[in-house]
């Protein structure tokens, strides 16, 4: 998947875009790690009980020039995209996902499109 100006996780009814006031240091403060090609990537567990378990993950990648991003929810190993919004069993994951997204919005990394 290519980096785009807007995006959302599979099944999420809301669409997001890069925040107008996004800064590199904010990304680093939030735990984004710079990849080999210069992009910034964040991986966070969606397990509400322990961030160290191999549960579903939120993955957000921001372009090195801060012009685009991609986001998605994957399995614990990061290989398969998931839709956590369609099953009642993953309600805790949805709540954790919304908390993480709200934090990114508060810090001007993302905004609703």
Coordinates of N, CA, C and O in Angstrom, one line a residue:
X1 N 0.8 -1.2 0.0 CA 0.0 0.0 0.0 C 0.9 1.2 0.0 O 1.8 1.4 0.8
X2 N 0.6 2.2 -0.9 CA 1.4 3.4 -1.0 C 0.9 4.4 0.1 O -0.2 4.3 0.6
X3 N 1.8 5.3 0.4 CA 1.4 6.4 1.3 C 0.5 7.4 0.6 O 0.8 7.8 -0.5
X4 N -0.6 7.8 1.3 CA -1.6 8.6 0.7 C -1.8 9.8 1.6 O -1.4 9.8 2.8
X5 N -2.6 10.8 1.1 CA -2.9 12.0 1.9 C -4.0 11.7 2.9 O -4.1 12.4 3.9
X6 N -4.9 10.7 2.6 CA -5.9 10.3 3.5 C -5.9 8.8 3.7 O -5.4 8.1 2.8
X7 N -6.5 8.3 4.8 CA -6.6 6.9 5.0 C -7.3 6.5 6.2 O -7.6 7.4 7.0
X8 N -7.5 5.2 6.4 CA -8.2 4.7 7.6 C -7.9 3.2 7.7 O -7.4 2.6 6.7
X9 N -8.1 2.7 8.9 CA -7.9 1.3 9.0 C -9.1 0.5 8.4 O -10.2 1.1 8.3
X10 N -8.9 -0.7 8.0 CA -9.9 -1.5 7.4 C -11.2 -1.6 8.3 O -11.0 -2.0 9.5
X11 N -12.3 -1.2 7.8 CA -13.6 -1.2 8.6 C -13.8 0.0 9.4 O -15.0 0.2 9.9
X12 N -12.9 0.9 9.6 CA -13.1 2.1 10.4 C -14.0 3.1 9.5 O -13.6 3.4 8.4
X13 N -15.1 3.5 10.1 CA -16.0 4.4 9.3 C -15.4 5.8 9.1 O -15.8 6.6 8.3
X14 N -14.4 6.2 9.9 CA -13.8 7.5 9.9 C -12.6 7.5 9.0 O -11.8 6.5 8.9
X15 N -12.3 8.6 8.3 CA -11.1 8.8 7.5 C -10.3 9.9 8.1 O -10.8 10.9 8.6
X16 N -9.0 9.7 8.0 CA -8.0 10.6 8.6 C -7.1 11.2 7.6 O -6.9 10.6 6.5
X17 N -6.5 12.3 7.9 CA -5.4 12.9 7.1 C -4.3 13.4 8.0 O -4.5 13.5 9.2
X18 N -3.2 13.7 7.4 CA -2.1 14.2 8.1 C -2.4 15.6 8.7 O -3.1 16.4 8.1
X19 N -2.1 15.8 10.0 CA -2.4 17.1 10.6 C -1.6 18.2 10.0 O -0.5 18.1 9.5
X20 N -2.2 19.4 10.0 CA -1.7 20.6 9.4 C -0.4 21.0 10.1 O 0.5 21.6 9.6
X21 N -0.3 20.7 11.4 CA 0.8 21.2 12.3 C 1.7 20.1 12.7 O 2.4 20.2 13.7
X22 N 1.8 19.0 11.9 CA 2.6 17.9 12.2 C 4.1 18.3 12.3 O 4.6 19.1 11.4
X23 N 4.8 17.7 13.2 CA 6.3 18.0 13.4 C 7.0 16.7 13.6 O 6.5 15.8 14.2
X24 N 8.2 16.7 13.1 CA 9.1 15.4 13.2 C 9.3 15.1 14.7 O 9.2 13.9 15.1
X25 N 9.6 16.1 15.5 CA 9.9 15.8 16.9 C 8.7 15.3 17.6 O 8.8 14.5 18.6
X26 N 7.5 15.7 17.2 CA 6.2 15.1 17.8 C 6.1 13.6 17.5 O 5.8 12.8 18.4
X27 N 6.5 13.3 16.3 CA 6.5 11.8 15.9 C 7.4 11.1 16.8 O 7.1 10.0 17.3
X28 N 8.6 11.6 17.0 CA 9.6 10.9 17.8 C 9.1 10.8 19.3 O 9.3 9.8 19.9
X29 N 8.5 11.9 19.8 CA 8.0 11.9 21.2 C 6.9 10.8 21.3 O 6.8 10.2 22.4
X30 N 6.1 10.6 20.3 CA 5.0 9.6 20.4 C 5.5 8.1 20.2 O 4.7 7.2 20.3
X31 N 6.7 8.0 19.9 CA 7.3 6.6 19.7 C 7.4 6.1 18.3 O 7.7 5.0 18.1
X32 N 7.3 7.0 17.3 CA 7.5 6.7 16.0 C 9.0 6.4 15.8 O 9.8 7.1 16.4
X33 N 9.4 5.4 15.0 CA 10.7 5.0 14.8 C 11.0 5.3 13.3 O 10.2 5.0 12.4
X34 N 12.2 5.9 13.0 CA 12.6 6.1 11.6 C 13.0 4.8 11.0 O 13.9 4.1 11.5
X35 N 12.5 4.6 9.8 CA 12.8 3.3 9.1 C 14.0 3.6 8.2 O 14.5 4.7 8.1
X36 N 14.5 2.5 7.5 CA 15.7 2.6 6.7 C 15.6 3.7 5.6 O 16.5 4.3 5.2
X37 N 14.4 3.8 5.0 CA 14.2 4.7 3.9 C 13.7 6.1 4.4 O 13.4 7.0 3.6
X38 N 13.7 6.3 5.7 CA 13.5 7.7 6.3 C 12.1 7.9 6.7 O 11.8 9.0 7.3
X39 N 11.1 7.0 6.4 CA 9.8 7.2 6.9 C 9.7 7.0 8.4 O 10.6 6.5 9.0
X40 N 8.6 7.4 9.0 CA 8.4 7.2 10.4 C 7.3 6.2 10.7 O 6.2 6.2 10.0
X41 N 7.5 5.2 11.5 CA 6.6 4.1 11.7 C 6.3 3.9 13.2 O 7.2 3.9 14.0
X42 N 5.0 3.7 13.5 CA 4.5 3.5 14.8 C 3.8 2.1 14.9 O 2.9 1.9 14.0
X43 N 4.1 1.3 15.8 CA 3.4 0.0 16.0 C 3.0 0.0 17.5 O 3.8 0.1 18.4
X44 N 1.7 -0.2 17.7 CA 1.2 -0.2 19.1 C 0.2 -1.4 19.2 O -0.6 -1.6 18.4
X45 N 0.3 -2.1 20.3 CA -0.5 -3.2 20.6 C -1.9 -2.7 20.9 O -2.1 -1.7 21.6
X46 N -2.9 -3.5 20.5 CA -4.3 -3.1 20.8 C -4.9 -3.9 22.0 O -6.1 -3.9 22.2
X47 N -4.0 -4.6 22.7 CA -4.5 -5.4 23.9 C -4.6 -4.4 25.0 O -3.6 -3.8 25.4
X48 N -5.8 -4.2 25.6 CA -6.0 -3.2 26.6 C -5.3 -3.6 28.0 O -5.2 -2.8 28.9
X49 N -5.0 -4.9 28.1 CA -4.4 -5.4 29.4 C -2.9 -5.3 29.4 O -2.3 -5.1 30.5
X50 N -2.3 -5.6 28.3 CA -0.8 -5.6 28.3 C -0.3 -5.2 26.9 O -0.6 -5.8 25.9
X51 N 0.6 -4.2 26.9 CA 1.2 -3.8 25.6 C 2.2 -4.7 25.1 O 2.8 -4.5 24.0
X52 N 2.6 -5.7 25.9 CA 3.7 -6.6 25.5 C 3.2 -8.0 24.9 O 4.0 -8.8 24.5
X53 N 1.9 -8.2 24.9 CA 1.4 -9.5 24.3 C 1.4 -9.4 22.8 O 1.4 -8.3 22.2
X54 N 1.4 -10.5 22.1 CA 1.4 -10.5 20.7 C -0.1 -10.4 20.2 O -0.6 -11.3 19.5
X55 N -0.7 -9.4 20.5 CA -2.1 -9.1 20.1 C -2.2 -8.3 18.8 O -1.1 -8.0 18.2
X56 N -3.4 -8.0 18.4 CA -3.5 -7.2 17.2 C -2.8 -5.8 17.4 O -2.7 -5.3 18.5
X57 N -2.3 -5.3 16.3 CA -1.5 -4.0 16.4 C -2.0 -3.0 15.5 O -2.6 -3.2 14.4
X58 N -1.9 -1.7 15.9 CA -2.1 -0.6 15.1 C -0.8 -0.2 14.5 O 0.2 -0.1 15.2
X59 N -0.7 -0.1 13.1 CA 0.5 0.3 12.5 C 0.2 1.6 11.7 O -0.7 1.7 10.9
X60 N 1.0 2.6 11.9 CA 0.9 3.9 11.2 C 2.3 4.2 10.7 O 3.3 4.2 11.4
X61 N 2.3 4.5 9.4 CA 3.6 4.9 8.7 C 3.4 6.3 8.1 O 2.4 6.5 7.4
X62 N 4.3 7.2 8.4 CA 4.2 8.6 7.9 C 5.4 8.8 7.0 O 6.5 8.4 7.3
X63 N 5.2 9.4 5.9 CA 6.2 9.7 4.9 C 7.3 10.6 5.5 O 7.0 11.4 6.3
X64 N 8.5 10.4 5.0 CA 9.7 11.2 5.5 C 9.5 12.7 5.3 O 10.0 13.5 6.1
X65 N 8.8 13.1 4.3 CA 8.5 14.5 4.0 C 7.2 15.0 4.7 O 6.8 16.1 4.4
X66 N 6.6 14.1 5.5 CA 5.3 14.4 6.2 C 4.2 14.7 5.3 O 3.2 15.4 5.7
X67 N 4.2 14.2 4.0 CA 3.1 14.5 3.1 C 2.1 13.5 3.0 O 1.0 13.7 2.5
X68 N 2.3 12.3 3.5 CA 1.3 11.2 3.4 C 1.5 10.2 4.4 O 2.5 10.2 5.2
X69 N 0.6 9.2 4.5 CA 0.7 8.2 5.6 C -0.2 7.0 5.1 O -0.9 7.1 4.2
X70 N 0.0 5.9 5.9 CA -0.9 4.8 5.8 C -1.1 4.2 7.2 O -0.2 4.4 8.0
X71 N -2.2 3.6 7.4 CA -2.5 3.0 8.7 C -3.3 1.8 8.5 O -4.0 1.6 7.5
X72 N -3.2 0.9 9.5 CA -4.0 -0.3 9.5 C -3.8 -1.1 10.7 O -3.0 -0.8 11.6
X73 N -4.7 -2.1 10.9 CA -4.7 -3.0 12.1 C -4.2 -4.3 11.5 O -4.8 -4.8 10.5
X74 N -3.2 -4.9 12.2 CA -2.7 -6.2 11.7 C -2.7 -7.2 12.8 O -2.9 -6.9 14.0
X75 N -2.4 -8.4 12.5 CA -2.3 -9.5 13.5 C -1.0 -9.2 14.3 O -0.2 -8.3 13.9
X76 N -0.8 -10.0 15.3 CA 0.3 -9.7 16.2 C 1.7 -9.8 15.5 O 2.6 -9.0 15.9
X77 N 1.8 -10.6 14.5 CA 3.1 -10.7 13.8 C 3.2 -9.6 12.7 O 4.2 -9.5 12.0
X78 N 2.1 -8.9 12.4 CA 2.1 -7.8 11.4 C 2.0 -8.2 10.0 O 2.2 -7.4 9.1
X79 N 1.6 -9.5 9.7 CA 1.6 -10.0 8.4 C 0.2 -9.9 7.7 O 0.1 -9.9 6.5
X80 N -0.9 -9.8 8.5 CA -2.2 -9.9 7.9 C -3.1 -8.7 8.4 O -3.1 -8.5 9.6
X81 N -3.7 -8.0 7.5 CA -4.6 -6.9 7.9 C -5.9 -7.5 8.4 O -6.4 -8.5 8.0
X82 N -6.4 -6.8 9.4 CA -7.6 -7.2 10.1 C -8.7 -6.1 10.1 O -8.3 -4.9 10.1
X83 N -9.9 -6.5 10.2 CA -11.0 -5.6 10.5 C -11.6 -5.9 11.9 O -12.3 -6.8 12.1
X84 N -11.2 -5.1 12.8 CA -11.6 -5.3 14.2 C -13.0 -4.7 14.5 O -13.5 -4.9 15.6
X85 N -13.5 -4.0 13.5 CA -14.8 -3.3 13.7 C -16.0 -4.2 13.5 O -17.1 -3.8 13.8
X86 N -15.8 -5.4 12.9 CA -17.0 -6.2 12.5 C -17.4 -7.2 13.5 O -18.4 -7.9 13.4
X87 N -16.6 -7.5 14.5 CA -16.8 -8.5 15.5 C -16.9 -8.0 16.9 O -16.1 -7.2 17.3
X88 N -17.9 -8.5 17.6 CA -18.1 -8.0 19.0 C -16.9 -8.5 19.9 O -16.7 -7.9 21.0
X89 N -16.2 -9.6 19.5 CA -15.1 -10.1 20.3 C -14.0 -9.2 20.4 O -13.2 -9.2 21.3
X90 N -13.9 -8.3 19.5 CA -12.7 -7.3 19.4 C -13.1 -5.9 19.9 O -12.4 -5.0 19.6
X91 N -14.2 -5.8 20.7 CA -14.6 -4.5 21.2 C -13.5 -3.8 22.0 O -13.3 -2.6 21.9
X92 N -12.8 -4.6 22.8 CA -11.7 -4.0 23.6 C -10.6 -3.5 22.7 O -10.0 -2.5 23.0
X93 N -10.3 -4.2 21.6 CA -9.3 -3.7 20.6 C -9.8 -2.4 19.9 O -9.0 -1.5 19.7
X94 N -11.1 -2.3 19.7 CA -11.6 -1.1 19.1 C -11.5 0.1 20.0 O -11.1 1.2 19.6
X95 N -11.8 -0.2 21.3 CA -11.6 0.9 22.3 C -10.2 1.4 22.4 O -9.9 2.6 22.4
X96 N -9.2 0.5 22.4 CA -7.8 0.8 22.5 C -7.4 1.6 21.2 O -6.6 2.5 21.3
X97 N -7.9 1.1 20.0 CA -7.6 1.7 18.8 C -8.1 3.2 18.8 O -7.3 4.1 18.4
X98 N -9.3 3.4 19.3 CA -9.8 4.8 19.3 C -9.1 5.7 20.3 O -8.9 6.8 20.0
X99 N -8.6 5.1 21.4 CA -7.8 5.9 22.3 C -6.5 6.3 21.6 O -6.0 7.4 21.8
X100 N -5.8 5.4 20.9 CA -4.5 5.7 20.3 C -4.7 6.7 19.2 O -3.9 7.7 19.0
X101 N -5.8 6.6 18.4 CA -6.1 7.6 17.3 C -6.4 8.9 17.9 O -5.9 10.0 17.4
X102 N -7.1 9.0 19.0 CA -7.5 10.2 19.7 C -6.2 10.9 20.2 O -6.1 12.2 20.0
X103 N -5.2 10.2 20.7 CA -3.9 10.7 21.1 C -3.2 11.3 19.9 O -2.6 12.4 20.0
X104 N -3.2 10.6 18.8 CA -2.6 11.2 17.6 C -3.2 12.4 17.1 O -2.6 13.4 16.6
X105 N -4.5 12.5 17.2 CA -5.3 13.7 16.8 C -4.9 14.9 17.8 O -4.7 16.0 17.3
X106 N -4.9 14.6 19.1 CA -4.6 15.7 20.0 C -3.2 16.2 19.8 O -3.0 17.4 20.1
X107 N -2.3 15.4 19.3 CA -0.9 15.9 19.1 C -0.6 16.4 17.7 O 0.5 16.6 17.3
X108 N -1.7 16.6 16.9 CA -1.6 17.2 15.6 C -0.9 16.3 14.6 O -0.4 16.8 13.6
X109 N -0.9 15.0 14.8 CA -0.3 14.1 13.8 C -1.3 13.7 12.8 O -1.1 13.8 11.6
X110 N -2.6 13.5 13.2 CA -3.7 13.2 12.4 C -4.8 14.2 12.6 O -4.9 14.8 13.7
X111 N -5.7 14.3 11.7 CA -7.0 15.0 11.9 C -8.0 14.3 11.0 O -7.7 13.6 10.1
X112 N -9.3 14.4 11.4 CA -10.4 13.8 10.7 C -10.5 14.5 9.3 O -10.5 15.7 9.2
X113 N -10.7 13.7 8.3 CA -10.8 14.3 6.9 C -12.3 14.6 6.6 O -13.2 14.2 7.2

